[in-house]
């Protein structure tokens, strides 16, 4: 019984110590290099999410992105 009470207390303490994500202010990144790096990372993340959506839901997904430099980046799910 005593062990169970200790476990319950530990779980309650852990719940209270969770860190929340900070909100990031959405605004244009002024530094050109930083903006390009962020674009590349975000683009890759979008492609991964599009792929996961197509696999998990058996959906046909198409994603078209134009970079700030005007380059075309695209993702299309494979036909099964």
mmCIF file of C-alpha atoms in Angstrom, residues 16-50:
data_model
loop_
_atom_site.group_PDB
_atom_site.id
_atom_site.type_symbol
_atom_site.label_atom_id
_atom_site.label_comp_id
_atom_site.label_asym_id
_atom_site.label_seq_id
_atom_site.Cartn_x
_atom_site.Cartn_y
_atom_site.Cartn_z
ATOM 1 C CA UNK A 16 3.479 19.149 -12.875
ATOM 2 C CA UNK A 17 6.981 19.417 -14.294
ATOM 3 C CA UNK A 18 6.120 19.144 -17.971
ATOM 4 C CA UNK A 19 7.567 21.953 -20.012
ATOM 5 C CA UNK A 20 5.283 23.720 -22.408
ATOM 6 C CA UNK A 21 6.470 24.813 -25.811
ATOM 7 C CA UNK A 22 6.992 28.500 -26.158
ATOM 8 C CA UNK A 23 5.004 30.288 -28.804
ATOM 9 C CA UNK A 24 7.160 31.598 -31.595
ATOM 10 C CA UNK A 25 6.223 34.906 -33.112
ATOM 11 C CA UNK A 26 5.622 34.411 -36.815
ATOM 12 C CA UNK A 27 7.511 37.008 -38.762
ATOM 13 C CA UNK A 28 9.834 37.091 -41.743
ATOM 14 C CA UNK A 29 13.406 36.002 -41.068
ATOM 15 C CA UNK A 30 15.544 38.948 -42.122
ATOM 16 C CA UNK A 31 18.891 37.148 -42.486
ATOM 17 C CA UNK A 32 18.958 35.594 -45.953
ATOM 18 C CA UNK A 33 21.082 32.575 -45.007
ATOM 19 C CA UNK A 34 18.991 31.785 -41.932
ATOM 20 C CA UNK A 35 15.827 32.140 -43.999
ATOM 21 C CA UNK A 36 17.153 29.681 -46.620
ATOM 22 C CA UNK A 37 18.167 27.151 -43.956
ATOM 23 C CA UNK A 38 14.745 27.415 -42.308
ATOM 24 C CA UNK A 39 13.007 27.038 -45.672
ATOM 25 C CA UNK A 40 14.952 23.858 -46.446
ATOM 26 C CA UNK A 41 14.199 22.301 -43.054
ATOM 27 C CA UNK A 42 10.515 23.220 -43.182
ATOM 28 C CA UNK A 43 10.242 21.944 -46.763
ATOM 29 C CA UNK A 44 11.750 18.601 -45.801
ATOM 30 C CA UNK A 45 9.371 18.364 -42.847
ATOM 31 C CA UNK A 46 6.390 19.036 -45.108
ATOM 32 C CA UNK A 47 7.545 16.353 -47.537
ATOM 33 C CA UNK A 48 7.844 13.835 -44.685
ATOM 34 C CA UNK A 49 4.345 14.672 -43.467
ATOM 35 C CA UNK A 50 2.936 14.388 -46.982
#
